[in-house]
Coordinates of C-alpha atoms in Angstrom, one line a residue:
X1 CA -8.7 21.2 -3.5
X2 CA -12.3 20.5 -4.9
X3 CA -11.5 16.9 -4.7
X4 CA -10.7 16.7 -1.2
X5 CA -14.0 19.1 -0.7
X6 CA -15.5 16.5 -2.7
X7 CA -15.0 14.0 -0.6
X8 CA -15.7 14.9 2.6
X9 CA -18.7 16.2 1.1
X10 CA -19.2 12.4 0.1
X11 CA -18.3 11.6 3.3
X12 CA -20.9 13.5 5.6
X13 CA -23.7 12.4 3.2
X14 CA -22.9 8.9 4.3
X15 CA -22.9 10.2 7.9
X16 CA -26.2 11.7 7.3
X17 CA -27.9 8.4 5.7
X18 CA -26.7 7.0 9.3
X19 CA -28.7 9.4 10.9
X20 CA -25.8 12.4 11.4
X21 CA -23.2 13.4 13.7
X22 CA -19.4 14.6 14.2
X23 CA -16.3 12.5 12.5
X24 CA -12.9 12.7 13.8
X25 CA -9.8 12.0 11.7
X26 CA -6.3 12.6 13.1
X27 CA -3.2 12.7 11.0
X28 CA -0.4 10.5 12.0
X29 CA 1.7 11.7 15.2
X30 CA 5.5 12.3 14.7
X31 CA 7.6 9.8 16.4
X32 CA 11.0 10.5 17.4
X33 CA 14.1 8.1 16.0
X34 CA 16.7 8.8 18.9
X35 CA 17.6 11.8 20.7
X36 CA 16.4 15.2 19.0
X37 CA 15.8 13.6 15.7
X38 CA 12.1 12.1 14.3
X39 CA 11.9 9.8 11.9
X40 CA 10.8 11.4 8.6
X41 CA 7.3 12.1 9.1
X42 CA 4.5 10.9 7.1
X43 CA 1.1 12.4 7.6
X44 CA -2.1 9.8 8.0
X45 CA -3.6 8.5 5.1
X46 CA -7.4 8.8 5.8
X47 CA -6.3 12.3 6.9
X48 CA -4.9 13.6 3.5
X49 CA -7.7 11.5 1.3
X50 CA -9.9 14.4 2.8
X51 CA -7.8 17.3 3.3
X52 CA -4.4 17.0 1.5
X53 CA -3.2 19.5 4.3
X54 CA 0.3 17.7 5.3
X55 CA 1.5 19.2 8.3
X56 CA 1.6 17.2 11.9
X57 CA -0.5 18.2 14.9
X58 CA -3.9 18.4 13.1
X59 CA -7.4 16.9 12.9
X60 CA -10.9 16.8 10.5
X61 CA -14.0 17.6 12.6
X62 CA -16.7 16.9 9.8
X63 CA -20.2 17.7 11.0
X64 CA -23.1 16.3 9.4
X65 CA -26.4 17.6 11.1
X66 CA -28.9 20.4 10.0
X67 CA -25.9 22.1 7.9
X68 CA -22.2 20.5 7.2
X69 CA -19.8 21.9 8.1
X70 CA -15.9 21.1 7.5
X71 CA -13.6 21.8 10.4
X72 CA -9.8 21.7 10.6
X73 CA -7.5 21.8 13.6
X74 CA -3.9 23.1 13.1
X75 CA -0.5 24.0 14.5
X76 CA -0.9 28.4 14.9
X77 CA 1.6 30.2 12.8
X78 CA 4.8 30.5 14.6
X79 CA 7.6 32.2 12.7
X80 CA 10.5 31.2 15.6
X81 CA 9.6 27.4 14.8
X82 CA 9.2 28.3 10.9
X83 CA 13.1 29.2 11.7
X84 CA 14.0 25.7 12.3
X85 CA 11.3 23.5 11.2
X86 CA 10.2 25.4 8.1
X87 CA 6.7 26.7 6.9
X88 CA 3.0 26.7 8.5
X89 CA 0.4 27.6 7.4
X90 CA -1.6 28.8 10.7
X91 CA -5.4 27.7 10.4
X92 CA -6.5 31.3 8.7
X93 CA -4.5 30.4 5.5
X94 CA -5.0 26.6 5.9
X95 CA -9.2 26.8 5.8
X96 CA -8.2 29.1 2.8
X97 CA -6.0 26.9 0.7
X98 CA -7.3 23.2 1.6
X99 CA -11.4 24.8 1.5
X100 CA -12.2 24.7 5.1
X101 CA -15.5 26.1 6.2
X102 CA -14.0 26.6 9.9
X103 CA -10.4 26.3 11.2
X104 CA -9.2 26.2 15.0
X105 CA -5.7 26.1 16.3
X106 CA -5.2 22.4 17.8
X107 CA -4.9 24.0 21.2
X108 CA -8.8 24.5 20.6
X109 CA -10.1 21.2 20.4
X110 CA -10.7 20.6 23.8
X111 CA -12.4 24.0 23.8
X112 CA -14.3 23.2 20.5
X113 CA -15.2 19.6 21.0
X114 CA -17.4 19.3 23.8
X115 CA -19.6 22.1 22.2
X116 CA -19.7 20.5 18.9
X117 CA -20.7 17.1 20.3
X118 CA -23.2 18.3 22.2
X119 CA -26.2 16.5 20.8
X120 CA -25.0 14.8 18.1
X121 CA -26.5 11.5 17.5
X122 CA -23.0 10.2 16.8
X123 CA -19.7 9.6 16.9
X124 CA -17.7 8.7 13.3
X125 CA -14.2 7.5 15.0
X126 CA -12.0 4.7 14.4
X127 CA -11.6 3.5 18.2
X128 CA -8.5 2.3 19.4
X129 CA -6.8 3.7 16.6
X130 CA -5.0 6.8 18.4
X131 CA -4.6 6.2 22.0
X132 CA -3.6 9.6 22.9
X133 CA -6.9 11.1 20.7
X134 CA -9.2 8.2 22.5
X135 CA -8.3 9.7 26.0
X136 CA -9.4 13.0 24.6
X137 CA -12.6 11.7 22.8
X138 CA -13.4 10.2 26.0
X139 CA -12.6 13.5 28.3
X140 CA -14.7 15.7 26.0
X141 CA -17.5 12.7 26.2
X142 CA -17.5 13.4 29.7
X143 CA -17.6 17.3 29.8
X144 CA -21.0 16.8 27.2
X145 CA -22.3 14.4 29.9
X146 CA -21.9 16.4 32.7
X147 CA -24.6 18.9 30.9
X148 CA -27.2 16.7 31.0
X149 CA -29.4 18.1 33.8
X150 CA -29.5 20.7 31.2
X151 CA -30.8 18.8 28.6
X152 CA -27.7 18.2 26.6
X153 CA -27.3 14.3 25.4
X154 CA -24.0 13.1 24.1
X155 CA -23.5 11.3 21.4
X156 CA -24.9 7.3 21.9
X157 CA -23.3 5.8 19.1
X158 CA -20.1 4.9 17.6
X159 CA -19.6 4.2 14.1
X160 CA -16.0 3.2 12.7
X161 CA -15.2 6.1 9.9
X162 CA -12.6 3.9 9.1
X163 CA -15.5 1.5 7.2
X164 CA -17.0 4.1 5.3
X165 CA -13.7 5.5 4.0
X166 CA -12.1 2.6 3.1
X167 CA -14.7 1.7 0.6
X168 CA -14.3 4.9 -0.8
X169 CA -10.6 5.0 -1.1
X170 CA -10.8 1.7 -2.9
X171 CA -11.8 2.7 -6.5
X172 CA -9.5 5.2 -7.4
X173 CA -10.5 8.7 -9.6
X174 CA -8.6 9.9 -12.4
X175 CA -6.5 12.1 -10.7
X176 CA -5.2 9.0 -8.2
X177 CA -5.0 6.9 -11.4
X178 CA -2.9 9.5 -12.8
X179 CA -0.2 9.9 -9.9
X180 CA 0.1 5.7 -9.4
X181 CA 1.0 5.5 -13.4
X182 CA 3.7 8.2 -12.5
X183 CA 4.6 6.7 -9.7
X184 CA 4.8 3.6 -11.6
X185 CA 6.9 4.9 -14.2
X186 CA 9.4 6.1 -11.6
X187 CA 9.6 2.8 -10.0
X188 CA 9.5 1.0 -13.4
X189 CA 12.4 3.0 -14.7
X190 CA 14.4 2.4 -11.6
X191 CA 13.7 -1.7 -11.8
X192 CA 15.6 -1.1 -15.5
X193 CA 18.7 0.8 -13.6
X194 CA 19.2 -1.6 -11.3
X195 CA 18.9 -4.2 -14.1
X196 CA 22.1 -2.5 -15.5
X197 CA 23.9 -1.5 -13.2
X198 CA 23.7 -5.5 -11.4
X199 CA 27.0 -7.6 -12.1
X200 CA 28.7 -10.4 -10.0
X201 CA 30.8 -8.9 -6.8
X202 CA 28.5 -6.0 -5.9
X203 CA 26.4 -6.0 -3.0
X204 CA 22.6 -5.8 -2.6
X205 CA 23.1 -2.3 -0.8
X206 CA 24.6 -1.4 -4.4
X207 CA 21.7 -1.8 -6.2
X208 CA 19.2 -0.5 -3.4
X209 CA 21.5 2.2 -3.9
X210 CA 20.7 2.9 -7.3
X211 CA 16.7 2.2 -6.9
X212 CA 16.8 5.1 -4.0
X213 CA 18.2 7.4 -6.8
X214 CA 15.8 6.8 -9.3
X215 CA 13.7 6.9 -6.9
X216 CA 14.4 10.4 -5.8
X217 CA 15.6 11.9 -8.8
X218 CA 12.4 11.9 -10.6
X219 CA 10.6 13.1 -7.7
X220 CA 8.9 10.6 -5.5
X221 CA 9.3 11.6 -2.2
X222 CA 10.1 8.1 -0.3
X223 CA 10.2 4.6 -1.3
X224 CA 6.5 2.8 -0.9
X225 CA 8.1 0.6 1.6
X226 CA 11.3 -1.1 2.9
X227 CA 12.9 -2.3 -0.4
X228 CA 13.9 -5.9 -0.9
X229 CA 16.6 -6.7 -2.9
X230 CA 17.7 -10.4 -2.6
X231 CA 20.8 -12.6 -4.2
X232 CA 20.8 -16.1 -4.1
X233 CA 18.9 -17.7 -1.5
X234 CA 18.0 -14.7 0.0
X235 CA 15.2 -14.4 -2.2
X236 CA 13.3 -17.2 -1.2
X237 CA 12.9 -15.2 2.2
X238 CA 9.7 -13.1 1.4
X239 CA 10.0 -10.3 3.6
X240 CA 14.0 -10.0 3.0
X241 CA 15.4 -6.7 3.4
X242 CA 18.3 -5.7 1.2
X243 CA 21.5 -6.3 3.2
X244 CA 25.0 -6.8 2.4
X245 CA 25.1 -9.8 0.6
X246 CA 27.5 -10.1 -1.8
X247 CA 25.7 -10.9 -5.0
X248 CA 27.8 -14.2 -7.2
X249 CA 28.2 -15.2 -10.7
X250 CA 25.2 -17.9 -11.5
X251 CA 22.1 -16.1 -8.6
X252 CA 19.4 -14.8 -9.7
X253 CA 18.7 -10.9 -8.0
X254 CA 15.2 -10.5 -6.7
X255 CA 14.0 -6.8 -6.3
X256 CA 10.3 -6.1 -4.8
X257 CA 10.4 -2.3 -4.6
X258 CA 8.4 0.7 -5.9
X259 CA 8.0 4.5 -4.5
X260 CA 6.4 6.7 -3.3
X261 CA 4.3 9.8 -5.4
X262 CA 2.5 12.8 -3.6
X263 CA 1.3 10.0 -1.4
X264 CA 0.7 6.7 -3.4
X265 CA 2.3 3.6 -3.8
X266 CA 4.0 1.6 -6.7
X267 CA 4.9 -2.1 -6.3
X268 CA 6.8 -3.8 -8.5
X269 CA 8.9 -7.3 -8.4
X270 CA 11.3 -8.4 -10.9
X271 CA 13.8 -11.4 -10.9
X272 CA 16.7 -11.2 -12.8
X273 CA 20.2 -13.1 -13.5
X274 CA 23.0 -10.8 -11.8
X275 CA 25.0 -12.1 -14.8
X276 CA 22.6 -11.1 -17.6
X277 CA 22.0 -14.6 -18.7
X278 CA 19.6 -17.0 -17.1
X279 CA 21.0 -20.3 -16.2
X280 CA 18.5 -23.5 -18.5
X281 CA 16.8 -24.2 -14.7
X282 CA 16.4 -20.6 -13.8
X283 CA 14.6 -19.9 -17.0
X284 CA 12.1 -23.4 -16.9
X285 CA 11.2 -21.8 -13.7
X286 CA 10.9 -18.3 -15.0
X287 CA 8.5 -19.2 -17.7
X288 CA 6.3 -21.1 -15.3
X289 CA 6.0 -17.8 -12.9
X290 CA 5.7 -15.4 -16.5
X291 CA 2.4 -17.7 -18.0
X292 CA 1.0 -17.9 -14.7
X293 CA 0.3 -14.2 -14.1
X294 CA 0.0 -14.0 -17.5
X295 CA -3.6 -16.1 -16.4
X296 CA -3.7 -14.4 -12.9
X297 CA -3.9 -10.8 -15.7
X298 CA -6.5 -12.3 -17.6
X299 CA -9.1 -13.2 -15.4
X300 CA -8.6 -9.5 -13.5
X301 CA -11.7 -7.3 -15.0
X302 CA -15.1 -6.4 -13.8
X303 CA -17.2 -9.0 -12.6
X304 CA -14.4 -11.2 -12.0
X305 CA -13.9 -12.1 -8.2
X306 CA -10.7 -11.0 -6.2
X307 CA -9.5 -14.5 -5.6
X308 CA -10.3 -15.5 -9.6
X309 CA -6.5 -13.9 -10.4
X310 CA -4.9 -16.4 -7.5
X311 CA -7.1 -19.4 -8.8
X312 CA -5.4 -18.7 -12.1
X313 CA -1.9 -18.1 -11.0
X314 CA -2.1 -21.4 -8.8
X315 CA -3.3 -23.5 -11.3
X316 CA -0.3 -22.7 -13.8
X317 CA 2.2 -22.7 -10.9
X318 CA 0.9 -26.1 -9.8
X319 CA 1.3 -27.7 -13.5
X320 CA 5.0 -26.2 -13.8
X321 CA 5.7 -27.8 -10.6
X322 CA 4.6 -31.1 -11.6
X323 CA 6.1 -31.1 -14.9
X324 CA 9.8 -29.5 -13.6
X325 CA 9.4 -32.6 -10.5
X326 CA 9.6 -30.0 -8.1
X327 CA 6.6 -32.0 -6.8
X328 CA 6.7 -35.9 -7.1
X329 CA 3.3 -37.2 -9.3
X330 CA 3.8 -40.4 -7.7
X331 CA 3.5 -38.8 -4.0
X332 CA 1.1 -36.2 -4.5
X333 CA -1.1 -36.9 -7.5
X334 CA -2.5 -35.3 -10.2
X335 CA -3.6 -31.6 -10.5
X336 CA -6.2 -31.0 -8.8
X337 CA -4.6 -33.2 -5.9
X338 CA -2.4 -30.9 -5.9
X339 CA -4.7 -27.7 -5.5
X340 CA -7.4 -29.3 -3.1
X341 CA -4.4 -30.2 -0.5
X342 CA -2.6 -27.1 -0.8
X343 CA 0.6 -29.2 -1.7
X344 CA 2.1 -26.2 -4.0
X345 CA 2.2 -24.2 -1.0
X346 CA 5.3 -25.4 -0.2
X347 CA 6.8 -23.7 -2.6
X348 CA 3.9 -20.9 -3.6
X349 CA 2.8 -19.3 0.0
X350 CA 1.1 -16.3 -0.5
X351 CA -1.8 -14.8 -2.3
X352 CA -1.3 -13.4 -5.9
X353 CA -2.5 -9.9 -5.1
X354 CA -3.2 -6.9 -2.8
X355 CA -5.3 -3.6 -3.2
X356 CA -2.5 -1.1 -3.9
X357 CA -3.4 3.1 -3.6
X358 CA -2.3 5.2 -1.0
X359 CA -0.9 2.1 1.6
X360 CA 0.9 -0.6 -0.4
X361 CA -1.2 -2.8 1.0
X362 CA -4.4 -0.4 0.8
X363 CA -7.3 -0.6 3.1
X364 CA -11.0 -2.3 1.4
X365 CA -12.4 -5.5 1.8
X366 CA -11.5 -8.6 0.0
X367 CA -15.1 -9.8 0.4
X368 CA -18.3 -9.0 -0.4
X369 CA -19.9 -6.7 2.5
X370 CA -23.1 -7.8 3.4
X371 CA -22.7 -10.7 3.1
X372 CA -23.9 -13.6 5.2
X373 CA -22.9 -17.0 5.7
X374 CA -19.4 -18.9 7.6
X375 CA -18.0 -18.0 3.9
X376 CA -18.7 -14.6 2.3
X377 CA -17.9 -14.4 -1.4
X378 CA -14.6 -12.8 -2.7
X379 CA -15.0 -9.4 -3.7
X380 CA -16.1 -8.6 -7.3
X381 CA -13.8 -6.0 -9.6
X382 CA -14.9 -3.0 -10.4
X383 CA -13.3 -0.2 -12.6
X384 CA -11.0 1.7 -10.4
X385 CA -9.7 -0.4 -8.7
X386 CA -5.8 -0.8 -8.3
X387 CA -4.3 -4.3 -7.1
X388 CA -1.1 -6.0 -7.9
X389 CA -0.6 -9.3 -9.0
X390 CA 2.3 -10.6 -8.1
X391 CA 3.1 -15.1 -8.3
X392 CA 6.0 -16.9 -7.6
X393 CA 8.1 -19.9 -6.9
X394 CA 10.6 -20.5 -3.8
X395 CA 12.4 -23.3 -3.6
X396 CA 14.8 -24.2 -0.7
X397 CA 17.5 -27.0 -0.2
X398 CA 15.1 -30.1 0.6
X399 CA 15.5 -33.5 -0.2
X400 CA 13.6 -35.1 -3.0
X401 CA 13.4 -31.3 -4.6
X402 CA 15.6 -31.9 -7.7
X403 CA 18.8 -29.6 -6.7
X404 CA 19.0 -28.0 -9.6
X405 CA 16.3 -25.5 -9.0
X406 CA 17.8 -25.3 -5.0
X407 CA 17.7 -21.5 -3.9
X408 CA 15.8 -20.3 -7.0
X409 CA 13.8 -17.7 -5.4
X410 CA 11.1 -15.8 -8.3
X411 CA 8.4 -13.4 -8.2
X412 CA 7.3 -11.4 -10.9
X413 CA 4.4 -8.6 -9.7
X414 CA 2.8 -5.9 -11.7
X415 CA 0.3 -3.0 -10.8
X416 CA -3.3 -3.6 -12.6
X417 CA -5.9 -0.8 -12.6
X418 CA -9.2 -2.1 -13.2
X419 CA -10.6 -0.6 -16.9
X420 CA -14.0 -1.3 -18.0
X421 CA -13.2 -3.8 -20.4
X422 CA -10.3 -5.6 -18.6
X423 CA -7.1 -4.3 -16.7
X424 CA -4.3 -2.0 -17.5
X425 CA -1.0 -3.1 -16.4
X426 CA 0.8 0.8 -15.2
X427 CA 4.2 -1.0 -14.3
X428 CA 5.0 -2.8 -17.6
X429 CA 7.6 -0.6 -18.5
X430 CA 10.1 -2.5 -16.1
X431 CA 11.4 -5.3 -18.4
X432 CA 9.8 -9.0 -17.9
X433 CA 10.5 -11.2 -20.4
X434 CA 13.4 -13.7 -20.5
X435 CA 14.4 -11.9 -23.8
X436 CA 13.4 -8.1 -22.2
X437 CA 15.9 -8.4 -19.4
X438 CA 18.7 -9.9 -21.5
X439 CA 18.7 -7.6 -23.8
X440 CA 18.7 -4.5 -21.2
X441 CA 21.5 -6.3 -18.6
X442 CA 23.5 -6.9 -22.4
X443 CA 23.0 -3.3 -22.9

C-alpha cells in the first residue's frame, strides 16, 4: 500500500511543478466475449501502478492544489452481485485498504467532478484514451462553465498524465524487480517443460498446452500475451500464433512466450530442435543468433544508448550472414555495405529489444525527451530499467538463399534489468546453449 501512496504522491508533485490541478485515471472497462460472458478482465495498467485496487468500474481523482488529496471511485458494496460475481470491497473499505484520503461510489462522479474542477488550473487526462470517460470529462467541463457568471473558471489546460507516468513506470523499484524475476522464473521453468515434453508427431497446441500449465501452476495469473509456438516454417512468421501444426522429425520449434505475475510481464524466446538434436545448418545458424546477443548483452548498462544493444546484435548477425552465404559478398559487399543498406533486413526485421514491466511492450520513450533536432538521440540506460533483448534470423524459400538453411526460423530473447554496473539477465534459467537444450530434450 505505501508504494502505491508513494506514487501518486510522486505523481501530484509533478502536477504541482506544472502549476496544479485534478488527474483522472480510469481502469480498463470490461468487454463482453459473446452473449452473457466477458472476456477475462484485466484492470488498466496506469490505474493499478497507483492504486493496486483491481476491481472494474473505478477511477483516481488526484488533486494537486493548496492540499493533495487522493480520491477513489468504486462499485458500492452489493452483496446480491457478491452472489454471483464475487467480493467488493465498497469504497469505505477500499479508501481503507489501498490508503485513500476520500472514496465515492462511481455513481458520484458526475456529482463529485464538476465541484472538484471547479477552478483548477488543469486538467491531467490522457484524451482520447476512453471515449466513454471523454464524453463525461467533457459534460462535467460544461456544468463548471456554466458557473462562470459566478466567478468559477474551469480548468484551461490539458496535460497528458499518460507522459508523466510513463516515465515513472519505466525504472522499476525493488518490489517490481522482484515480481518480473518471479515471473521470470515461472516462464523460464515452463520454456524447460515444453523443451521436454516436444517430440516429432505432437502438435504446437501440445506444447502451448504444457506452457499454460506451468504457467498457472506456479501462480501467474495469465500468460503476458498470446503465446507463439511455431514448427517449421511457421516460425519465420513473427507474430505466429500457436495453431495446430503438426510438429516433424528435422524442424526446429520456436516458442516466444512468458506470463503474467500480480500484473507484470515475462518474455522469453527460445528455439529448439523438436528432435533434441540440432541439424549441422540449424546449429551454424544458432551460434550466429547466440554470439550476437551475447554483444547486444554487453553493450546493455548505464550510459549506453537504447539502440547500442541492436547496433551490436546487427553487426554479428550481418557477419554470420555473409560468412554462412545467406547473403552473396559478390552482390552486396562487405560489412558495412551490408549495415548502411539495410540488406540483413531481409532476413533480421525487427529491433533487438523493447521496455518490458507491466505491458510487454511497456510504455517510456526510446529517445531522449527534450530533445531537439529532425533526430533525437536514443535513450540512455539507466538502473531500473527492464528491456528484453531478443535477435534473430528468418530465412524463407528464395532463390540464391542456399536451401539448406530454407525455413530456419530463430530467435533467442532474454529479459535484462538494468544494474549499476551492467545488466542482469532474470530469464536465464530457460536453457540456451546448443549443449543446454540437448542435454535437457536428452533428459
Amino acid at each position: 500500500m505505501k508504494s502505491y501512496a508513494a506514487r501518486r504522491a510522486a505523481l501530484m508533485a509533478q502536477m504541482q511543478a506544472k502549476g496544479g490541478g485534478i488527474a483522472i485515471i480510469p481502469t480498463a472497462p470490461e468487454v463482453m466475449r459473446n452473449r452473457d460472458a466477458d472476456y477475462p478482465y484485466r484492470h488498466d495498467s496506469y490505474f493499478y501502478y497507483l492504486s493496486g485496487f483491481t476491481e472494474p468500474e473505478a477511477v483516481i481523482v488526484l488533486v494537486a492544489g493548496k492540499t493533495n488529496q487522493a480520491i477513489l471511485f468504486c462499485r458500492e458494496k452489493n452483496l446480491e452481485r457478491e452472489i454471483w460475481d464475487g467480493y467488493r470491497y465498497g469504497p469505505e473499505a477500499a479508501r481503507e485498504s489501498f490508503g485513500f484520503d476520500v472514496a465515492h461510489p462511481v455513481a458520484a462522479l458526475d456529482t463529485e467532478m464538476p465541484r472538484l474542477m471547479a477552478d483548477a488550473p488543469a486538467l491531467f487526462y490522457a484524451l482520447g484514451s476512453d471515449s466513454k470517460l471523454d464524453a463525461q470529462v467533457q459534460n462535467w467541463l460544461q456544468a463548471v462553465r456554466m458557473q462562470s457568471r459566478a466567478g468559477v473558471a474551469a480548468p484551461s489546460v490539458v496535460h497528458d498524465v499518460h507522459v508523466l507516468l510513463n516515465e515513472m513506470r519505466l525504472i522499476k523499484d525493488a518490489d517490481e524487480i522482484a515480481i518480473m524475476k518471479r515471473a521470470a522464473a515461472i516462464s523460464a521453468e515452463a520454456h524447460r517443460r515444453a523443451m521436454q515434453i516436444s517430440r516429432p508427431g505432437l502438435r504446437e497446441y501440445h506444447l502451448e498446452a504444457e506452457l499454460l500449465h506451468e504457467f498457472r501452476r506456479n501462480g501467474s495469473q495469465y500468460p503476458a500475451y498470446g503465446s507463439i509456438v511455431a514448427t517449421g516454417a511457421n516460425a519465420c512468421v513473427l507474430h505466429y500464433r500457436a495453431s495446430d501444426a503438426e510438429i516433424h522429425d528435422g524442424d526446429l520449434v520456436l516458442i516466444d512466450a512468458g506470463c503474467e505475475l500480480d500484473s507484470y510481464a515475462s518474455d522469453i524466446t527460445r528455439t529448439f530442435p523438436a528432435n533434441g538434436k540440432f541439424t549441422g545448418p540449424q546449429q551454424e545458424l544458432y551460434e550466429i543468433v547466440l554470439a550476437s546477443q551475447a554483444a547486444a548483452v554487453a553493450e546493455t548498462r548505464p550510459g549506453k544508448r537504447f539502440m547500442d544493444g541492436h547496433d551490436a546484435a546487427v553487426k554479428v548477425l550481418a557477419q554470420g550472414m555473409l560468412d554462412t552465404g545467406l547473403l552473396d559478398k559478390n552482390k552486396v559487399g562487405s560489412l558495412d555495405d551490408v549495415i548502411e543498406k539495410g540488406a540483413f533486413r531481409q532476413f533480421y526485421m525487427h529491433r533487438t529489444g523493447h521496455w518490458l514491466g507491466m505491458d510487454v511492450h511497456d510504455v517510456g520513450e526510446y529517445r531522449e525527451i527534450g530533445a531537439t533536432g529532425s533526430e533525437k538521440p536514443w535513450r540512455q540506460l539507466q538502473s531500473g530499467m527492464v528491456l528484453t533483448i531478443e535477435p534473430g534470423i528468418y530465412v524463407r524459400p528464395e532463390a540464391g538463399v542456399p536451401e539448406k538453411y530454407w525455413n530456419i526460423g530463430i530467435r533467442i530473447e532474454d529479459d535484462a534489468v538494468v544494474t549499476e554496473n551492467g545488466c542482469e539477465l532474470i530469464t536465464q534459467d530457460a536453457p540456451k546453449t546448443v549443449a543446454e537444450i540437448e542435454s535437457v530434450m536428452k533428459r
